[in-house]
CSV table of C-alpha atoms and ligand atoms in Angstrom, one decimal:
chain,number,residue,atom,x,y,z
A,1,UNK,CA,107.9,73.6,115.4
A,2,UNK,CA,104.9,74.6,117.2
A,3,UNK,CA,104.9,77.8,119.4
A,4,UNK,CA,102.9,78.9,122.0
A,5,UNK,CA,101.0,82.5,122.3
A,6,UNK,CA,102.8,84.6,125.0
A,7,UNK,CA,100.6,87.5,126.3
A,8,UNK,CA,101.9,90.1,128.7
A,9,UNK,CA,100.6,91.1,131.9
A,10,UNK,CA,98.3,94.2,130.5
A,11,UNK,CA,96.5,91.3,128.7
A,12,UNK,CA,97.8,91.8,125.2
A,13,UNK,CA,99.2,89.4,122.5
A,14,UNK,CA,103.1,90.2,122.6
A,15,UNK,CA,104.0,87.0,120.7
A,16,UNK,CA,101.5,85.2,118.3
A,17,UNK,CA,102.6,81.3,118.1
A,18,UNK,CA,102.7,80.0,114.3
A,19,UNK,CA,99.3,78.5,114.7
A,20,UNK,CA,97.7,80.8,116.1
A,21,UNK,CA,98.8,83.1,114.2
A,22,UNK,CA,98.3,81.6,110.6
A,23,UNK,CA,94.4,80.7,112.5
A,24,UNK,CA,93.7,84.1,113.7
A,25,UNK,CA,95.5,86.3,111.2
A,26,UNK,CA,97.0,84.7,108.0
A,27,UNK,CA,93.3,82.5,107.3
A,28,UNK,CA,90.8,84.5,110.0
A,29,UNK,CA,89.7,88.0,110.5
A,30,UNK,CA,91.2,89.6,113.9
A,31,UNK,CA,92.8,92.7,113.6
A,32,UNK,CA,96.2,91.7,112.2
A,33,UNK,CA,98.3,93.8,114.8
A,34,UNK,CA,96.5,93.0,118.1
A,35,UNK,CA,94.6,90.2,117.1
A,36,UNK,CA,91.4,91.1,118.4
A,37,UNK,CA,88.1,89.4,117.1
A,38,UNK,CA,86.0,91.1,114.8
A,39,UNK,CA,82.8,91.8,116.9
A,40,UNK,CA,85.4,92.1,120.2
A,41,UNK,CA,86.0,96.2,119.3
A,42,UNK,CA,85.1,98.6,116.4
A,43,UNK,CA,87.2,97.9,113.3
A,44,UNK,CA,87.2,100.3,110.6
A,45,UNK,CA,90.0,98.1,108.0
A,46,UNK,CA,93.6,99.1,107.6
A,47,UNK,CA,94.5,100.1,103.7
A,48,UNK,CA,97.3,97.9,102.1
A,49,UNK,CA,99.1,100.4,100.5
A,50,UNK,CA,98.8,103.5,102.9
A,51,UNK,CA,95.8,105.9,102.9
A,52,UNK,CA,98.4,109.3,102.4
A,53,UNK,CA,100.4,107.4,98.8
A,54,UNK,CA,96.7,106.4,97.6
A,55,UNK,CA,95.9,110.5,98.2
A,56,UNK,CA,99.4,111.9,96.9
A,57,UNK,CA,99.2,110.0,93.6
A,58,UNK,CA,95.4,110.1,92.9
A,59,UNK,CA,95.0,105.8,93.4
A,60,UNK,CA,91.9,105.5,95.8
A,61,UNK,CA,90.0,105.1,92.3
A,62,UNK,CA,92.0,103.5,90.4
A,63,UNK,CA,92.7,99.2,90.5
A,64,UNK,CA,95.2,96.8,91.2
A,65,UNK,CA,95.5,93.8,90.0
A,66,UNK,CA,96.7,90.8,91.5
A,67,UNK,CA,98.7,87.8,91.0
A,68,UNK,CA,95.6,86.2,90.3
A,69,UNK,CA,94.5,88.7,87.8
A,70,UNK,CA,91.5,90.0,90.0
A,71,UNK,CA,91.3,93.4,89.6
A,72,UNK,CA,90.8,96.0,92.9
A,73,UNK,CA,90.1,99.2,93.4
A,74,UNK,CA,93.5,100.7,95.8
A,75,UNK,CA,91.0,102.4,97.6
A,76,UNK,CA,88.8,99.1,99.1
A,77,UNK,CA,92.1,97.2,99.2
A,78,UNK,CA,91.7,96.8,103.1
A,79,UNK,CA,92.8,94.2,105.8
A,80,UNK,CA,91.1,93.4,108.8
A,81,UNK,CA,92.4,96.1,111.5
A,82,UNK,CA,90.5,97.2,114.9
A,83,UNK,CA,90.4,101.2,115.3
A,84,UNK,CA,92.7,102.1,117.7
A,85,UNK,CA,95.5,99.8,115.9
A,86,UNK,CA,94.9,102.0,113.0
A,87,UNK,CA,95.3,105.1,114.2
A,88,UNK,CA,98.4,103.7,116.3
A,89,UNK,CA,99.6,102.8,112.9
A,90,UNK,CA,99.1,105.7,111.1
A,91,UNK,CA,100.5,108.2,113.9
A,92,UNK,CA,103.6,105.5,114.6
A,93,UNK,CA,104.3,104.7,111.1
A,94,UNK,CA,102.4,106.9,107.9
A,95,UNK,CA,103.2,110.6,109.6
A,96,UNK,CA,106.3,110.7,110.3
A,97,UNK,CA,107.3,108.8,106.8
A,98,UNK,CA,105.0,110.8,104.3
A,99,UNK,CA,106.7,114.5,106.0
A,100,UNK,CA,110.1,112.4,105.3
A,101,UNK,CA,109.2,110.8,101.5
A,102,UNK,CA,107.1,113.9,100.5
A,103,UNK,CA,110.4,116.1,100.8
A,104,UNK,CA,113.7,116.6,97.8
A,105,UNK,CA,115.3,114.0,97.4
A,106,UNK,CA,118.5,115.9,99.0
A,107,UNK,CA,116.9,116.7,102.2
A,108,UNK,CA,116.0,113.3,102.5
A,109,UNK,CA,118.9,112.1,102.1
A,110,UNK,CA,120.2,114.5,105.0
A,111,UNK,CA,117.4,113.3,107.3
A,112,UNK,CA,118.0,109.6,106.5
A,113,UNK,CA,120.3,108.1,109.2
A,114,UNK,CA,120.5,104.4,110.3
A,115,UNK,CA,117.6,104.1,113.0
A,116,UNK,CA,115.1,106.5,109.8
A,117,UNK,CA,115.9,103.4,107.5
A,118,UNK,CA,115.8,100.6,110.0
A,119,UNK,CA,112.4,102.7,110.5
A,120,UNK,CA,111.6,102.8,107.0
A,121,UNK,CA,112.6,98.6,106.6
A,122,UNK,CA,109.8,98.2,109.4
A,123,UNK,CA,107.0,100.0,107.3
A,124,UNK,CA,108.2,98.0,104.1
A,125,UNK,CA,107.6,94.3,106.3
A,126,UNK,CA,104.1,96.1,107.4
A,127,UNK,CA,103.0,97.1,103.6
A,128,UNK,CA,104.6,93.6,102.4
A,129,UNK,CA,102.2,91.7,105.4
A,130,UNK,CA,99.2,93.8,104.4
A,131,UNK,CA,99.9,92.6,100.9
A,132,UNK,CA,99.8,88.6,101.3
A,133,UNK,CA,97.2,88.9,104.1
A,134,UNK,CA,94.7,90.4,101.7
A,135,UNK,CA,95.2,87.2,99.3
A,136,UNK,CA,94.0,84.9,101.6
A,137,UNK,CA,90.2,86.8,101.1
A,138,UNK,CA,90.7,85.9,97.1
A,139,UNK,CA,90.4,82.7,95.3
A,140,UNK,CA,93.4,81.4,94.0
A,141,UNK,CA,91.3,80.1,90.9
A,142,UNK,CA,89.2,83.3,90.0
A,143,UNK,CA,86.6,80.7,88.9
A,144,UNK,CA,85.2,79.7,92.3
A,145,UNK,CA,83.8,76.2,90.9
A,146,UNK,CA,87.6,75.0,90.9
A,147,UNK,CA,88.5,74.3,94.4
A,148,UNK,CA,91.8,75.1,95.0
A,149,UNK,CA,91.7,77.2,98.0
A,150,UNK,CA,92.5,80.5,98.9
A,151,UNK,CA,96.5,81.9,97.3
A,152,UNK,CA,97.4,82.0,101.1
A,153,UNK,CA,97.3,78.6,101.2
A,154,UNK,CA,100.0,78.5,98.7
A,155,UNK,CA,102.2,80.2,100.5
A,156,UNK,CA,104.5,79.2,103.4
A,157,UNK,CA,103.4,81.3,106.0
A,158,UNK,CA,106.1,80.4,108.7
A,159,UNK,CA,108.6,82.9,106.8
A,160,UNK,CA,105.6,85.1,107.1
A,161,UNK,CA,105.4,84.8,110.7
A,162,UNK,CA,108.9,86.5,111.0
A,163,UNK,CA,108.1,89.4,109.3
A,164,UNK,CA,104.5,89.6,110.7
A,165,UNK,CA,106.7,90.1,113.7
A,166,UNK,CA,108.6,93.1,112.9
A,167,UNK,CA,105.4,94.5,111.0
A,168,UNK,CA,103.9,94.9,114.7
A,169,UNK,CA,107.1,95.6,116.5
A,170,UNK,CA,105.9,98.6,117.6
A,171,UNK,CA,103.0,97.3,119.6
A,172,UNK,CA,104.9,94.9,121.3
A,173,UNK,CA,108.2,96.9,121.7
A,174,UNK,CA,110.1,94.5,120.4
A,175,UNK,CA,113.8,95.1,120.1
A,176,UNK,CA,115.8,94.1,117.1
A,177,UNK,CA,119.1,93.1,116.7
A,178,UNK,CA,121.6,94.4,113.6
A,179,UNK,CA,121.0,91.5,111.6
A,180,UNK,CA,117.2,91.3,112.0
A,181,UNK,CA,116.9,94.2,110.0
A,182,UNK,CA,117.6,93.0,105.9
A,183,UNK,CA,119.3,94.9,102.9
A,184,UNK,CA,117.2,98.4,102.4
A,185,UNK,CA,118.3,101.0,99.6
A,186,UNK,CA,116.7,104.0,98.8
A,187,UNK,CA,117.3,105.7,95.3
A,188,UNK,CA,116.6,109.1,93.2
A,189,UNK,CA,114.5,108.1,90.1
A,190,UNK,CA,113.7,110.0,87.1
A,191,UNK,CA,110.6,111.5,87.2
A,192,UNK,CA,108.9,111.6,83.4
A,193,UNK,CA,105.3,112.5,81.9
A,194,UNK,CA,105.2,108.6,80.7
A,195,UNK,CA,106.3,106.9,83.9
A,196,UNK,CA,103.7,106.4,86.7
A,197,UNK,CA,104.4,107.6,89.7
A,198,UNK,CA,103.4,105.4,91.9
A,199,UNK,CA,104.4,101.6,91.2
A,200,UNK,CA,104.6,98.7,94.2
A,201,UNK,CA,105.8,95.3,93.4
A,202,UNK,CA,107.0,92.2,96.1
A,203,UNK,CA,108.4,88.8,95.7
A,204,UNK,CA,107.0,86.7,97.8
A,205,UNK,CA,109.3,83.8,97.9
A,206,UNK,CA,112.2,86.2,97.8
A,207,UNK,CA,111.3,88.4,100.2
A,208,UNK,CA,111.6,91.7,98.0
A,209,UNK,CA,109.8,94.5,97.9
A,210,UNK,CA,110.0,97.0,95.9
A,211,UNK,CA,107.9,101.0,96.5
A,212,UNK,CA,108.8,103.8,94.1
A,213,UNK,CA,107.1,107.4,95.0
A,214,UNK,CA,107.5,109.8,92.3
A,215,UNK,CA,111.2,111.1,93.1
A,216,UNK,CA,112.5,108.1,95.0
A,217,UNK,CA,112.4,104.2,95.0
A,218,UNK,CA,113.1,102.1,98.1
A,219,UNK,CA,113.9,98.2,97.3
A,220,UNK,CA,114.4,95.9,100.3
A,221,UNK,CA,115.1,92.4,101.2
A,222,UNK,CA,112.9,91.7,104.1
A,223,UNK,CA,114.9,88.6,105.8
A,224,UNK,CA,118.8,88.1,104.3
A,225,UNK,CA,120.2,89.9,107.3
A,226,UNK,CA,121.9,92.1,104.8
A,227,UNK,CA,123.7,90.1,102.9
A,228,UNK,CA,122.4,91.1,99.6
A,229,UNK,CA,123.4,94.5,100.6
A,230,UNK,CA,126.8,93.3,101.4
A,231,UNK,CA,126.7,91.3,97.4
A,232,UNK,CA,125.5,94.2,95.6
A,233,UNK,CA,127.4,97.1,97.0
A,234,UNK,CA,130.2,98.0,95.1
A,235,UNK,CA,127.6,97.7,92.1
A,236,UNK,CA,125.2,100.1,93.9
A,237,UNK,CA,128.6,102.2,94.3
A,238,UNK,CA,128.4,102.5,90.7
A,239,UNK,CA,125.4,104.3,90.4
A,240,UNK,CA,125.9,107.9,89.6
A,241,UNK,CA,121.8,109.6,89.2
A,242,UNK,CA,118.5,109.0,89.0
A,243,UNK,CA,117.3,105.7,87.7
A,244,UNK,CA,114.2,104.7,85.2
A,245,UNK,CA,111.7,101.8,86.0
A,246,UNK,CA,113.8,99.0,84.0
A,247,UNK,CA,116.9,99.8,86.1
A,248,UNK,CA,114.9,99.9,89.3
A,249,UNK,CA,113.9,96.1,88.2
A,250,UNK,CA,117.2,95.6,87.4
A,251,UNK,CA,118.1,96.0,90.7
A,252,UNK,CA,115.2,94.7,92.7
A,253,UNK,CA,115.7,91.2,90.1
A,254,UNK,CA,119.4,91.1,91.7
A,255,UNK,CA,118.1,91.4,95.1
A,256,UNK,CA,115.7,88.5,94.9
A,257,UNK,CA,118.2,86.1,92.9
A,258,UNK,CA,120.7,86.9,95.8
A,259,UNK,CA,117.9,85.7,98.3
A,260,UNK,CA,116.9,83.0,96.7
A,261,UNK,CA,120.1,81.7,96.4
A,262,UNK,CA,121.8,82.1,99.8
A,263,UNK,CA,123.2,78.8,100.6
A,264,UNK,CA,123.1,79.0,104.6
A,265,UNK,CA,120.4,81.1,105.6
A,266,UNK,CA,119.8,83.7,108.8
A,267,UNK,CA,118.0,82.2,111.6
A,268,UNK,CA,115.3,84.4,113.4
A,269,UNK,CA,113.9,83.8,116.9
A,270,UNK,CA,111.2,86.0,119.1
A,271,UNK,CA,113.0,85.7,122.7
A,272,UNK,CA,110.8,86.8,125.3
A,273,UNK,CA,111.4,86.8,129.4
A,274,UNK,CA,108.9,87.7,132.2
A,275,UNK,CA,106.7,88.0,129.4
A,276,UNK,CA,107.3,91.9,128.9
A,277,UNK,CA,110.8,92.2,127.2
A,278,UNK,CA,110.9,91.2,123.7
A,279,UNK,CA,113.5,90.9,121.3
A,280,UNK,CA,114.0,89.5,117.9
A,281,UNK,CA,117.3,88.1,118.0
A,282,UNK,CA,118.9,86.3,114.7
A,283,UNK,CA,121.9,83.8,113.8
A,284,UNK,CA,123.8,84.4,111.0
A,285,UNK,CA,126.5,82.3,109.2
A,286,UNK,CA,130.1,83.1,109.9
A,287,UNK,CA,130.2,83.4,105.8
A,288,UNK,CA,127.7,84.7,103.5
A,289,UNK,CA,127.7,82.8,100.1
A,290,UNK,CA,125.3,81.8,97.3
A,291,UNK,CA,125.1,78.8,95.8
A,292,UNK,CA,127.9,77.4,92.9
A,293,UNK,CA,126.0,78.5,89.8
A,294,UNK,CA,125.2,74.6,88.9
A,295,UNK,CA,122.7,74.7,91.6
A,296,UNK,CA,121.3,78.2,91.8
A,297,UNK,CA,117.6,79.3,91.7
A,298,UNK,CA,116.9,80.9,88.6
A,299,UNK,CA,119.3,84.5,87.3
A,300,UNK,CA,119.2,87.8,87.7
A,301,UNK,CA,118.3,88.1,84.0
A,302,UNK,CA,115.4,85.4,84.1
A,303,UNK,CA,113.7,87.7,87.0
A,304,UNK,CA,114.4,90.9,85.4
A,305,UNK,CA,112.9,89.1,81.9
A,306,UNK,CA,109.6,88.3,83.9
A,307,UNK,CA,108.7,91.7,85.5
A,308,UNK,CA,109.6,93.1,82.2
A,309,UNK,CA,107.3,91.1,80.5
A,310,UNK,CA,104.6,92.1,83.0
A,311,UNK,CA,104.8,95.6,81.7
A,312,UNK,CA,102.9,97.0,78.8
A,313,UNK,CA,104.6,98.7,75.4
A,314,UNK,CA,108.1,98.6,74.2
A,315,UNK,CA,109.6,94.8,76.1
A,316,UNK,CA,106.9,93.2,76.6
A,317,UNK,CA,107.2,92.1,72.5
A,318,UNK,CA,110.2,92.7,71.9
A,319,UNK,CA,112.1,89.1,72.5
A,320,UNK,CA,115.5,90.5,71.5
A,321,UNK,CA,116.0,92.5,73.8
A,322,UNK,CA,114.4,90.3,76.3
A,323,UNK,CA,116.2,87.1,75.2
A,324,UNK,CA,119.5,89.6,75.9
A,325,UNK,CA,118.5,90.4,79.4
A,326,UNK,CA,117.5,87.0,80.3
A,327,UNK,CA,121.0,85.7,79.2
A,328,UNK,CA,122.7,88.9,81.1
A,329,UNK,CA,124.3,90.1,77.7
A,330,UNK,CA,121.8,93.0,78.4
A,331,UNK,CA,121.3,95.3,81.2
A,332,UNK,CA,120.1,98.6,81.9
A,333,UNK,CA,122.4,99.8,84.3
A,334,UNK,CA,126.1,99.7,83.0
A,335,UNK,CA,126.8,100.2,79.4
A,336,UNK,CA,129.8,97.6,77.6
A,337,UNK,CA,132.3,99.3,79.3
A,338,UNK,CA,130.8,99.3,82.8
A,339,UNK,CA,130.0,102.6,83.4
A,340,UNK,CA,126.3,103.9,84.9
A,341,UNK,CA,124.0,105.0,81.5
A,342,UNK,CA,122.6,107.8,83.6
A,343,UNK,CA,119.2,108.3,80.9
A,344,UNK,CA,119.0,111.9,82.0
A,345,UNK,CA,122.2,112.7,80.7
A,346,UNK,CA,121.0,111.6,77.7
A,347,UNK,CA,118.4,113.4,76.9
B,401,LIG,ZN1,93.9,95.9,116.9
């Protein structure tokens, strides 16, 4: 469906239509919040993952690598962003979440009421934007004599559009309705001299993302309308203390298998009138179910066997254990008689 650009009467873009946007933003170089040309305005590049978590956990030097397998150094890994929409970004968005997440978990928890984590849900679809944006700058085939375009092209950038339009929500003053806002939790985690303290992973066709800072993980589902929240909630009931990097996955492999298998999905729409009041609005099935388990997408054990395979040391060889998981005769959250394994306990 095509849509047209809507701009408001101070002149700026309020509502990017799908092609311009995947033109301008998902395959050009305008600043990715206002959408202004390159040589237009001084641009000084937005990081992906935010200037204040590469400083708190010492990343600006060390890399990232991509699907792809190119490796980057955190601190170039930049998306095209004029000036003054960075520093809108950082004051709107990065200081008033790093004084939050660089707190106890406890007092946290205090200061986290429903409009802090519908906050919060906003940064994750601006990090998880940042993140497929910068692919389009890097070959999908790291050997550039095979011509298969850039991994944006891959993707399907209309479900992008949705989120591109919460990510910059805040410029336009969008409004958003309940259900635009998806499944958010945010969890203690055990803090240990051989985990990292800083680990970021998405799904892209799931819409998951998943950001663990030192004391706390947050794990999202950018565009269910909450229903995996509504799924997994009596498990996430269940959960009694902080929780180690295989149970994080654990959850954020549930989350994506509820996504990718919700039989009638949320419908979102921009709605705009006199060109100045914006609101995201969504439609949402009367019932929330998955599909019968002939016809679902993948398991929650498959996708918690591939991210563990992805990590270095004791799974990735170790096919018993993984053969368990992928089966789900093995998890890392409830022992055989259902109860939380709470690894600090253990110790
Ligand atoms: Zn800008």
């Amino acid at each position: 469906m095509k849509t047209e650009t809507i701009i408001n009467n101070q002149g700026e873009i309020l509502f990017f239509g799908l092609e311009h946007f995947l033109e301008d933003i998902a395959n050009g170089d305008c600043c990715f919040i206002c959408g202004a040309k390159p040589n237009s305005k001084p641009f000084n590049d937005e990081h992906v993952i935010p200037d204040w978590i590469l400083r708190k956990f010492n990343l600006h030097t060390k890399f990232i690598t991509l699907p792809n397998g190119t490796r980057f150094k955190y601190g170039q890994y930049k998306v095209p962003c004029c000036k003054e929409c960075n520093s809108s970004l950082g004051k709107y968005y990065e200081e008033p979440i790093r004084d939050l997440l660089c707190k106890p978990y406890e007092e946290i928890l205090k200061e986290l009421d429903d409009d802090f984590i519908r906050f919060i849900f906003k940064w994750l679809c601006l990090i998880f934007i940042k993140t497929h944006l910068k692919d389009k700058s890097l070959l999908y085939e790291r050997d550039r004599r095979i011509d298969t375009g850039y991994i944006s092209n891959h993707y399907p950038w209309e479900d992008m559009h949705h989120i591109h339009c919460i990510a910059r929500s805040h410029y336009t003053g969008a409004k958003m309705d309940q259900y635009s806002f998806g499944s958010i939790i945010v969890v203690p985690t055990i803090q240990h001299e051989s985990i990292e303290d800083f680990d970021y992973m998405d799904n892209e066709p799931a819409k998951c993302v998943m950001l663990r800072l030192g004391h706390i993980c947050i794990i999202a589902i950018l565009d269910d309308a909450g229903a995996g929240s509504g799924f997994f909630n009596s498990t996430l009931n269940r959960i009694k203390g902080p929780l180690t990097p295989p149970q994080l996955k654990e959850i954020f492999s549930h989350f994506c298998f509820i996504n990718l298998n919700l039989k009638v999905r949320p419908i979102f729409r921009s709605k705009i009138t006199n060109k100045e009041n914006y609101e995201i609005v969504s439609e949402i099935p009367d019932l929330v179910f998955l599909f019968k388990e002939t016809e679902q997408i993948s398991s929650p054990g498959e996708i918690l066997r591939k991210y563990l395979e992805q990590t270095t040391g004791y799974f990735k060889d170790n096919t018993e254990v993984l053969k368990g998981v992928e089966d789900g005769r093995m998890g890392f959250l409830f022992d055989e008689n259902g109860d939380f394994i709470n690894y600090l306990a253990d110790e």
